[in-house]
JSON list of C-alpha atoms and ligand atoms in Angstrom, two decimals:
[
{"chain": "A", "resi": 540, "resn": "UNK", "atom": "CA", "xyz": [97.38, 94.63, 99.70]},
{"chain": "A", "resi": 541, "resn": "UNK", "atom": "CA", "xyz": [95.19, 94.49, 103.22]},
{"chain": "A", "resi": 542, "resn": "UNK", "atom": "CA", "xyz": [92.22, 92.73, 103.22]},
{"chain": "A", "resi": 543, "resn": "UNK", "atom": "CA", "xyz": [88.58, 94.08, 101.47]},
{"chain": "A", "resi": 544, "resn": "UNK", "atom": "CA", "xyz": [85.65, 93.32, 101.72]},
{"chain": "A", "resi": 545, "resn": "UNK", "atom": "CA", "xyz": [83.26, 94.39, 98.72]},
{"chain": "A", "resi": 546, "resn": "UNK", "atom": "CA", "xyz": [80.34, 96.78, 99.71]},
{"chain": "A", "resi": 547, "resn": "UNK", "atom": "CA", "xyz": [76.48, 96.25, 98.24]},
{"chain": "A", "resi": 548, "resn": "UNK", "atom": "CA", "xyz": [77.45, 98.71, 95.30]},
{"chain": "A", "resi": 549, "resn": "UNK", "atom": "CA", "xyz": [80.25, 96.45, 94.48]},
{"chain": "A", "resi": 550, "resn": "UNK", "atom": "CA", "xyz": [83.00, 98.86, 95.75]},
{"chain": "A", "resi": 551, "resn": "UNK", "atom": "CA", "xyz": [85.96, 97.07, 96.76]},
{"chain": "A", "resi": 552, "resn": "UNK", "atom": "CA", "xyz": [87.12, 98.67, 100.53]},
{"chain": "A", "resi": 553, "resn": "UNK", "atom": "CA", "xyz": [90.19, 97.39, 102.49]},
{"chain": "A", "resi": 554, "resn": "UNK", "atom": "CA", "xyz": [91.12, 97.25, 106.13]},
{"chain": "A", "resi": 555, "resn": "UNK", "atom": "CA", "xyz": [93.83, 99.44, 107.28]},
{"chain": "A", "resi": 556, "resn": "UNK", "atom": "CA", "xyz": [95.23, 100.06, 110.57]},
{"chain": "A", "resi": 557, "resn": "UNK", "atom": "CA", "xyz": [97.38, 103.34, 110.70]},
{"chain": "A", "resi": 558, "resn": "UNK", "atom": "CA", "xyz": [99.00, 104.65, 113.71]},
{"chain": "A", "resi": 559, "resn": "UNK", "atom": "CA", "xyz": [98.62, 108.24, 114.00]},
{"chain": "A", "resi": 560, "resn": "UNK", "atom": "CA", "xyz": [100.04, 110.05, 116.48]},
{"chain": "A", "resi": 561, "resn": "UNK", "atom": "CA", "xyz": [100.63, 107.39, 118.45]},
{"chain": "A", "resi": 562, "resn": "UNK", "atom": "CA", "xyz": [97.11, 105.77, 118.36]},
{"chain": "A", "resi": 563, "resn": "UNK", "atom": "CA", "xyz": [96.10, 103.10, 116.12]},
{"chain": "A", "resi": 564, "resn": "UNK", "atom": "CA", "xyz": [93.03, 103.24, 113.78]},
{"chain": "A", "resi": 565, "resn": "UNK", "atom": "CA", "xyz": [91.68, 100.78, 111.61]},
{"chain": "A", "resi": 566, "resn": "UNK", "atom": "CA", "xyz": [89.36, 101.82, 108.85]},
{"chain": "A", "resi": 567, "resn": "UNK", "atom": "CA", "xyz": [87.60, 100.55, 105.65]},
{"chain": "A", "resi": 568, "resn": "UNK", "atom": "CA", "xyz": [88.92, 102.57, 102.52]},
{"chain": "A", "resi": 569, "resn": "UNK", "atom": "CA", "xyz": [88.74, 102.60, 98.96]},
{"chain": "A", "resi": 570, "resn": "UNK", "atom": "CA", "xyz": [91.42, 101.62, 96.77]},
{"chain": "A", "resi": 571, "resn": "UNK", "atom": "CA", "xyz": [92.38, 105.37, 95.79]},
{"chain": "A", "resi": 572, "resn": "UNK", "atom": "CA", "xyz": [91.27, 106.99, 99.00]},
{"chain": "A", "resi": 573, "resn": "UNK", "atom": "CA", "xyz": [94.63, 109.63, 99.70]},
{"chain": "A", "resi": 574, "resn": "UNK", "atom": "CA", "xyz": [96.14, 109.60, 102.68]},
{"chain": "A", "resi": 575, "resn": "UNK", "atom": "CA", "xyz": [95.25, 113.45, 103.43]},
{"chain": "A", "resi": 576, "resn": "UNK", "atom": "CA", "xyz": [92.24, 112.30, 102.79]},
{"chain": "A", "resi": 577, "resn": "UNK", "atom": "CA", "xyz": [91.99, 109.63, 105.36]},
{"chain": "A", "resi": 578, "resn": "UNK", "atom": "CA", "xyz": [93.44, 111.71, 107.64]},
{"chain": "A", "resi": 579, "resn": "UNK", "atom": "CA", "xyz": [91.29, 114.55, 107.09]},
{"chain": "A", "resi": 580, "resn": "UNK", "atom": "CA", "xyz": [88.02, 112.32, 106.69]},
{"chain": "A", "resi": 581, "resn": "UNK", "atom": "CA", "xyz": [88.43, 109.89, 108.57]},
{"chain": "A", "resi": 582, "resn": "UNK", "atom": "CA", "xyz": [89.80, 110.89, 111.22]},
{"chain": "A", "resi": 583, "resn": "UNK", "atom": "CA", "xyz": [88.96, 114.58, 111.97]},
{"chain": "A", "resi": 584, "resn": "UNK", "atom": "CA", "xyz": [92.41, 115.09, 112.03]},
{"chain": "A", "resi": 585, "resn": "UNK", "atom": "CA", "xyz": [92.15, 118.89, 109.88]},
{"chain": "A", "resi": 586, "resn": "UNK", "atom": "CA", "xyz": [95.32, 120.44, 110.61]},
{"chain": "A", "resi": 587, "resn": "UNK", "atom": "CA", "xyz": [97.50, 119.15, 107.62]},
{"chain": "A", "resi": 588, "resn": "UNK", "atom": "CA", "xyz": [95.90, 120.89, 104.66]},
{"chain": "A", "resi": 589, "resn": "UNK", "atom": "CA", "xyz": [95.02, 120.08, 101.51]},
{"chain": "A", "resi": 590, "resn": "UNK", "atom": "CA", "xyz": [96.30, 122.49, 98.86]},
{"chain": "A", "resi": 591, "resn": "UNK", "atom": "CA", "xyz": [97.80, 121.15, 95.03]},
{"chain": "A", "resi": 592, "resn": "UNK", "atom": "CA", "xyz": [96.70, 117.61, 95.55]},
{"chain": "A", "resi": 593, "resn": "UNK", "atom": "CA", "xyz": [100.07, 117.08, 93.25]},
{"chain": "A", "resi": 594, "resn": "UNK", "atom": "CA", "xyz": [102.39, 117.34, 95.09]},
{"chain": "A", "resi": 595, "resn": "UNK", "atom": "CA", "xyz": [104.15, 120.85, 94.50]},
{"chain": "A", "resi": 596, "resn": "UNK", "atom": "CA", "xyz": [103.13, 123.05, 97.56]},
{"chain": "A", "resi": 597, "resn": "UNK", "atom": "CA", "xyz": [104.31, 120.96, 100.60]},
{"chain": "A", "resi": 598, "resn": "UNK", "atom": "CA", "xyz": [100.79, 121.35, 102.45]},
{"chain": "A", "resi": 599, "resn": "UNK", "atom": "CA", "xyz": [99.77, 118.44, 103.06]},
{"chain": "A", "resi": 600, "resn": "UNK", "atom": "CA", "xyz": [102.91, 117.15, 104.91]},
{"chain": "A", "resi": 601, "resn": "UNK", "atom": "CA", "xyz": [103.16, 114.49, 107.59]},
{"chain": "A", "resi": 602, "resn": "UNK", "atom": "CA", "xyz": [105.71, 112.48, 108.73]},
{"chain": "A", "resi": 603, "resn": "UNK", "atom": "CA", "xyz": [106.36, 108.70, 108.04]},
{"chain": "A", "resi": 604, "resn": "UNK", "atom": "CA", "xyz": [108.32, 107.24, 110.23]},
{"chain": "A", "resi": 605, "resn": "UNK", "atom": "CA", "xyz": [109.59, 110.32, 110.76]},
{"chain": "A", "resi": 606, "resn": "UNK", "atom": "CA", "xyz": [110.51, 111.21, 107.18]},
{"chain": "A", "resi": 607, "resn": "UNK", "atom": "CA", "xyz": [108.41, 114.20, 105.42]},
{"chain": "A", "resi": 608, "resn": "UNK", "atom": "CA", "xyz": [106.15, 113.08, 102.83]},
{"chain": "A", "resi": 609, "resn": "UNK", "atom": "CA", "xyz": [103.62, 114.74, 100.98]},
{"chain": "A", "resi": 610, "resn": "UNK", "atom": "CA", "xyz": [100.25, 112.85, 101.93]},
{"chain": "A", "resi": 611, "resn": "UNK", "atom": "CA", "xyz": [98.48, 113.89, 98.71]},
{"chain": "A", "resi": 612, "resn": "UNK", "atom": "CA", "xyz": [100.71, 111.13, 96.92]},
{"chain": "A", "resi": 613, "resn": "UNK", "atom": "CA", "xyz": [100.56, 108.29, 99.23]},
{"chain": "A", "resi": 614, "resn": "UNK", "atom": "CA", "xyz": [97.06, 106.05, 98.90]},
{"chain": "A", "resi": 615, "resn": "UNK", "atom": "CA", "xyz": [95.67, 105.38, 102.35]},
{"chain": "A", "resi": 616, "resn": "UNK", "atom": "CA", "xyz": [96.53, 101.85, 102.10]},
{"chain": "A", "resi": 617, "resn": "UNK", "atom": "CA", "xyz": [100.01, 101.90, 101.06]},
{"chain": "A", "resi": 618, "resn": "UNK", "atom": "CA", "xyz": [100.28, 103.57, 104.81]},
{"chain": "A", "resi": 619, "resn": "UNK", "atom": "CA", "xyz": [98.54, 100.56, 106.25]},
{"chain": "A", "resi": 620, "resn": "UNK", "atom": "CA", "xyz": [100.96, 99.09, 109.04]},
{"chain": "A", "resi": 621, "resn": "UNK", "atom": "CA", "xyz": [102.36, 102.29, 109.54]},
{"chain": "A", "resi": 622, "resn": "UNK", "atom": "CA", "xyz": [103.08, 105.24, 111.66]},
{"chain": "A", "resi": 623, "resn": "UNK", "atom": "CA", "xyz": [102.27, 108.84, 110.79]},
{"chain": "A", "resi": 624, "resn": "UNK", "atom": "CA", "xyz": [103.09, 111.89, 112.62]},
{"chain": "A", "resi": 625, "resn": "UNK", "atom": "CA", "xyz": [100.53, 114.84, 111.54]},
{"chain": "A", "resi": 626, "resn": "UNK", "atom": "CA", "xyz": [100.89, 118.37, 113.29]},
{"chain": "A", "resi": 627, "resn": "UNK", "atom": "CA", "xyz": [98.38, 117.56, 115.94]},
{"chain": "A", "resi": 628, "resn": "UNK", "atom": "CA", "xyz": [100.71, 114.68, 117.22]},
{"chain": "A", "resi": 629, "resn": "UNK", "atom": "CA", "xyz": [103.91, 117.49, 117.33]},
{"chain": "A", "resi": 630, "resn": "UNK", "atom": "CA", "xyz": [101.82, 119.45, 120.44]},
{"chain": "A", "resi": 631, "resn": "UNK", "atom": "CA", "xyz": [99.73, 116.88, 121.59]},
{"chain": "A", "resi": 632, "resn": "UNK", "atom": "CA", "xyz": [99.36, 118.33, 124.98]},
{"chain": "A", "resi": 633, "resn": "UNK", "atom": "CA", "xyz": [98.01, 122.24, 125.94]},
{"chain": "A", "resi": 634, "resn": "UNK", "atom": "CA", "xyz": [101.34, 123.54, 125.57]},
{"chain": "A", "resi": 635, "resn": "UNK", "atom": "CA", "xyz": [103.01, 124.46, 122.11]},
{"chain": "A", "resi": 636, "resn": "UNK", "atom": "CA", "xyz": [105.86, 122.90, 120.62]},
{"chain": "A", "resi": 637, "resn": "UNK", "atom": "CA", "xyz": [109.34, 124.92, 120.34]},
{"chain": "A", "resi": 638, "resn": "UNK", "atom": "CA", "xyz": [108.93, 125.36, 116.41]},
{"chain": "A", "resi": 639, "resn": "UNK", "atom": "CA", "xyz": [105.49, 126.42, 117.05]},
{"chain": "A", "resi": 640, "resn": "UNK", "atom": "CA", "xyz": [106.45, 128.83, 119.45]},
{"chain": "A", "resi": 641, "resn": "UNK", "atom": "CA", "xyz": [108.88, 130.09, 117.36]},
{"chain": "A", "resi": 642, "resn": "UNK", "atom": "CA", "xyz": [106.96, 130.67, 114.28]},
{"chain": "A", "resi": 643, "resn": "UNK", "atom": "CA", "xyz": [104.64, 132.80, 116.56]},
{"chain": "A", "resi": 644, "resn": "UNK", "atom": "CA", "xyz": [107.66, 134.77, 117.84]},
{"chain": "A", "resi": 645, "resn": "UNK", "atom": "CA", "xyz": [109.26, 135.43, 114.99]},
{"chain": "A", "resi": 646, "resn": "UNK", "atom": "CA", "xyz": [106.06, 136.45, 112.58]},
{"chain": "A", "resi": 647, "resn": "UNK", "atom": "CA", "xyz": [106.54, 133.14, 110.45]},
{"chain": "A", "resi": 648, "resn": "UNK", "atom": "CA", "xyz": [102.85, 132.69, 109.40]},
{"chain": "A", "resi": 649, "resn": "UNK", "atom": "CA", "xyz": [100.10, 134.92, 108.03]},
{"chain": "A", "resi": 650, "resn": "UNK", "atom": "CA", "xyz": [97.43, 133.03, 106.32]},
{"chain": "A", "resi": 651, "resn": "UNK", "atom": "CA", "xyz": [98.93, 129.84, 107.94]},
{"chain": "A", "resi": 652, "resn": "UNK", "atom": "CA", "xyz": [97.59, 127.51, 105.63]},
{"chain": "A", "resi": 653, "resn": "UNK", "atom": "CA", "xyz": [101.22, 126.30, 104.21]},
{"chain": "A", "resi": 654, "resn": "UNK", "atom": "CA", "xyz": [102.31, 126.46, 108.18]},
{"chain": "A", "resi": 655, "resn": "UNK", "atom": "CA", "xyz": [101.80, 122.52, 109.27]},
{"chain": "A", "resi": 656, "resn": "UNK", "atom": "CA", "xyz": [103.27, 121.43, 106.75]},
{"chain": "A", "resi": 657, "resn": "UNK", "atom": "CA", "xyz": [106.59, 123.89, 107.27]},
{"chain": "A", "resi": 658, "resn": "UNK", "atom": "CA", "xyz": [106.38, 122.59, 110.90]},
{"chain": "A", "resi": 659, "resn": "UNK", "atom": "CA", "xyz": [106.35, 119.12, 109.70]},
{"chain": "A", "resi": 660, "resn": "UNK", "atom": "CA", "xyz": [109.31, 119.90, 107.59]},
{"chain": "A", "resi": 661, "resn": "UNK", "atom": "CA", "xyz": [111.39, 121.59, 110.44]},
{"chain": "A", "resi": 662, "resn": "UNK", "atom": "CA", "xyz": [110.63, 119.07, 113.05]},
{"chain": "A", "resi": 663, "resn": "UNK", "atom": "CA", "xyz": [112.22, 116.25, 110.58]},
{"chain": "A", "resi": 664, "resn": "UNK", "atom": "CA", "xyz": [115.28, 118.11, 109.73]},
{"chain": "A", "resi": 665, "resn": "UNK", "atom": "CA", "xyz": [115.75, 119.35, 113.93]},
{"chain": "A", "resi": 666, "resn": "UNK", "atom": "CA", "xyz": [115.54, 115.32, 114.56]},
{"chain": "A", "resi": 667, "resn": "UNK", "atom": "CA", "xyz": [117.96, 114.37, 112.24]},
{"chain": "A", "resi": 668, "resn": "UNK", "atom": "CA", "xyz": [120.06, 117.69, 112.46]},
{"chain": "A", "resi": 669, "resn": "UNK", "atom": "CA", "xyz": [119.57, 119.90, 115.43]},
{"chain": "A", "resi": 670, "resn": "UNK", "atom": "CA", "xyz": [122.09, 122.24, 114.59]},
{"chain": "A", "resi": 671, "resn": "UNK", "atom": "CA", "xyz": [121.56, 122.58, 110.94]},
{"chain": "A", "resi": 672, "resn": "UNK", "atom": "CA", "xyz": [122.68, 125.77, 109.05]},
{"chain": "A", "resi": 673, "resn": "UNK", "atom": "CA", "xyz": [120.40, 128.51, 107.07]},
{"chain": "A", "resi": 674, "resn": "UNK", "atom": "CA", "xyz": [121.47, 126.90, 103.69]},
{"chain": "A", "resi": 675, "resn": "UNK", "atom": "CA", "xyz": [119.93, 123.42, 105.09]},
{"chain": "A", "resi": 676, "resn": "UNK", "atom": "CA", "xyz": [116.94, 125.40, 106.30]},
{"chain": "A", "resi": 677, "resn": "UNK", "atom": "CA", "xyz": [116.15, 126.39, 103.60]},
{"chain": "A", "resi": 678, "resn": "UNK", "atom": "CA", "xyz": [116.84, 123.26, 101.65]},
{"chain": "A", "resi": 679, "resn": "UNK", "atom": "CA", "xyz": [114.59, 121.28, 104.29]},
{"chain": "A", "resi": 680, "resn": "UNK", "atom": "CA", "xyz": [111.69, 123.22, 103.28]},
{"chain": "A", "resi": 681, "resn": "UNK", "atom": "CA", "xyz": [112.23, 124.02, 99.86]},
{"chain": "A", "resi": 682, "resn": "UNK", "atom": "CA", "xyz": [108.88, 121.72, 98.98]},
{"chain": "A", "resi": 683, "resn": "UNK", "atom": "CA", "xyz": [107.08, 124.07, 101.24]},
{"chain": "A", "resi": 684, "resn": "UNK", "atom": "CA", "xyz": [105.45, 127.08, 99.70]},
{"chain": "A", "resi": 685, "resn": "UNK", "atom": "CA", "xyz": [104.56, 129.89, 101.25]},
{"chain": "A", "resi": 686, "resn": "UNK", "atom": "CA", "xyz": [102.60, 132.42, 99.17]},
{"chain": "A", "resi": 687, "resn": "UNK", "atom": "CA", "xyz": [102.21, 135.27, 101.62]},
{"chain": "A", "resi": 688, "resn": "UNK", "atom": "CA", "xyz": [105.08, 135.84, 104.46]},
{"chain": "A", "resi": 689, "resn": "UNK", "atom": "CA", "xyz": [108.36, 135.27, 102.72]},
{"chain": "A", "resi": 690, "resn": "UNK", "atom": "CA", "xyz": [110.56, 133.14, 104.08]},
{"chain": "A", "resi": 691, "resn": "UNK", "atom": "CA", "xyz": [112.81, 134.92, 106.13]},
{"chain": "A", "resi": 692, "resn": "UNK", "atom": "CA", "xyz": [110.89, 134.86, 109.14]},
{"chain": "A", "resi": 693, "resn": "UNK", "atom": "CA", "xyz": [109.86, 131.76, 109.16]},
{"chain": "A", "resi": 694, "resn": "UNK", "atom": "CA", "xyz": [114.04, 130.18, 108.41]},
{"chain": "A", "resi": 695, "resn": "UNK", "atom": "CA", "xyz": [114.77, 132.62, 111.76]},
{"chain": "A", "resi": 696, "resn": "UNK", "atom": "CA", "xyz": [111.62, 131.07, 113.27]},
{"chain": "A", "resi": 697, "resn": "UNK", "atom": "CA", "xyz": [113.31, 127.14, 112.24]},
{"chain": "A", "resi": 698, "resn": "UNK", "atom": "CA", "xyz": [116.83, 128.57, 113.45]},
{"chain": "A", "resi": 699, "resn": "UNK", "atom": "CA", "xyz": [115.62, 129.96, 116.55]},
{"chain": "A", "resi": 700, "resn": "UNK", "atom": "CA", "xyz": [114.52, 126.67, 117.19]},
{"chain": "A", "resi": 701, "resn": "UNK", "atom": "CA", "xyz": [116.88, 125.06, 116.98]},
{"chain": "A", "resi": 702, "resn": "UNK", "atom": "CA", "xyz": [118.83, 127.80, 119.27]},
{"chain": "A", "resi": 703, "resn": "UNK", "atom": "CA", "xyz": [120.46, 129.70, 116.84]},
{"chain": "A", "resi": 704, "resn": "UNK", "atom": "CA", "xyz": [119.58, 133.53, 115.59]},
{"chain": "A", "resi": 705, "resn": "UNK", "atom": "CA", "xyz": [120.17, 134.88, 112.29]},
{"chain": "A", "resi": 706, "resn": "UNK", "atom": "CA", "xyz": [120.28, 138.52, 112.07]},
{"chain": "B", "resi": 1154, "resn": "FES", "atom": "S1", "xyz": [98.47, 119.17, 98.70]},
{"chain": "B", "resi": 1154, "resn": "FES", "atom": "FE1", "xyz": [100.09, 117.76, 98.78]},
{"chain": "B", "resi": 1154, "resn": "FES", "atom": "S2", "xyz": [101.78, 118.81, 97.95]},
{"chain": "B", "resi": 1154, "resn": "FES", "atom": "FE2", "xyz": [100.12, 120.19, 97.70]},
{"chain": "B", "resi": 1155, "resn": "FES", "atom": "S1", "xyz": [101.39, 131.76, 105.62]},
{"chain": "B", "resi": 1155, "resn": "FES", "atom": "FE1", "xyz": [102.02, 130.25, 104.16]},
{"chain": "B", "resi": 1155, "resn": "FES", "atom": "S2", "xyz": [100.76, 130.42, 102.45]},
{"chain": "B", "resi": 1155, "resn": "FES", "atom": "FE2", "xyz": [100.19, 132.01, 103.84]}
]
């Protein structure tokens, strides 16, 4: 465990240092702060959502060390030391990134709220697999729910990406 210090109502609050996105924070959290949380809290970063808080609806997704993970089950301080990509680090500059482009060609969002966490999804499986196939697709973001579009746009929006088309 980092090191704590105990506040004046006896609450026990450890130093972290994350890197997000490529910058490093350090921060004083509580024992069973979640990483959305921290993220979300702490550091104004709002674009990976908080939905089930359990784990089921893929919302909340980020990358660690470029593997998806659901941040709702990882405690702030069991990411201390290490790097997180959220979807603010995927476009960090004005212009969009490729998946995000394509999810906005192809009709892949409507409500948007499961759509970071999709793009999290697709950006792990394009770095380990650029070319992958619509059955891996769909397996990569099988923890991903989507309650509104469907998912057909949004595997031609992950394909397209990856420069292929589905019909
Ligand atoms: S909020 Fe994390 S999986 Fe639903
Ligand atoms: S666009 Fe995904 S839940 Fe609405």
């Amino acid at each position: 465990m980092p090191n704590f210090i105990t506040d004046k109502d006896g609450i026990k609050r450890y130093l972290i240092t994350i890197k997000v996105n490529g910058d490093e924070y350090t921060r004083l959290v509580k024992a069973n702060t979640l990483l959305v949380n921290f993220l979300r809290d702490e550091l104004d970063l709002t674009g990976t959502k908080r939905g089930c808080e359990l784990g089921d609806c893929g919302s909340c997704t980020v990358l660690l060390e470029g593997k998806p993970i659901n941040s709702c089950l990882m405690l702030a301080v069991e990411a201390d030391g290490r790097e997180i990509t959220t979807i603010e680090g995927v476009a960090p500059t004005a212009e969009l990134d490729i998946v995000q482009e394509k999810f906005i060609e192809y009709g892949g969002l409507q409500c948007g709220y499961c759509t970071p966490g999709m793009i999290m999804s697709a950006k792990a499986l394009l770095a380990r697999n650029p070319k992958p196939t619509e059955y891996e697709v769909r397996e990569a973001i099988a923890g991903n729910l989507c309650r509104c579009t469907g998912y057909v746009n949004i595997v031609k929006a992950i394909m397209a990406a990856s420069g292929q088309e589905v019909q």
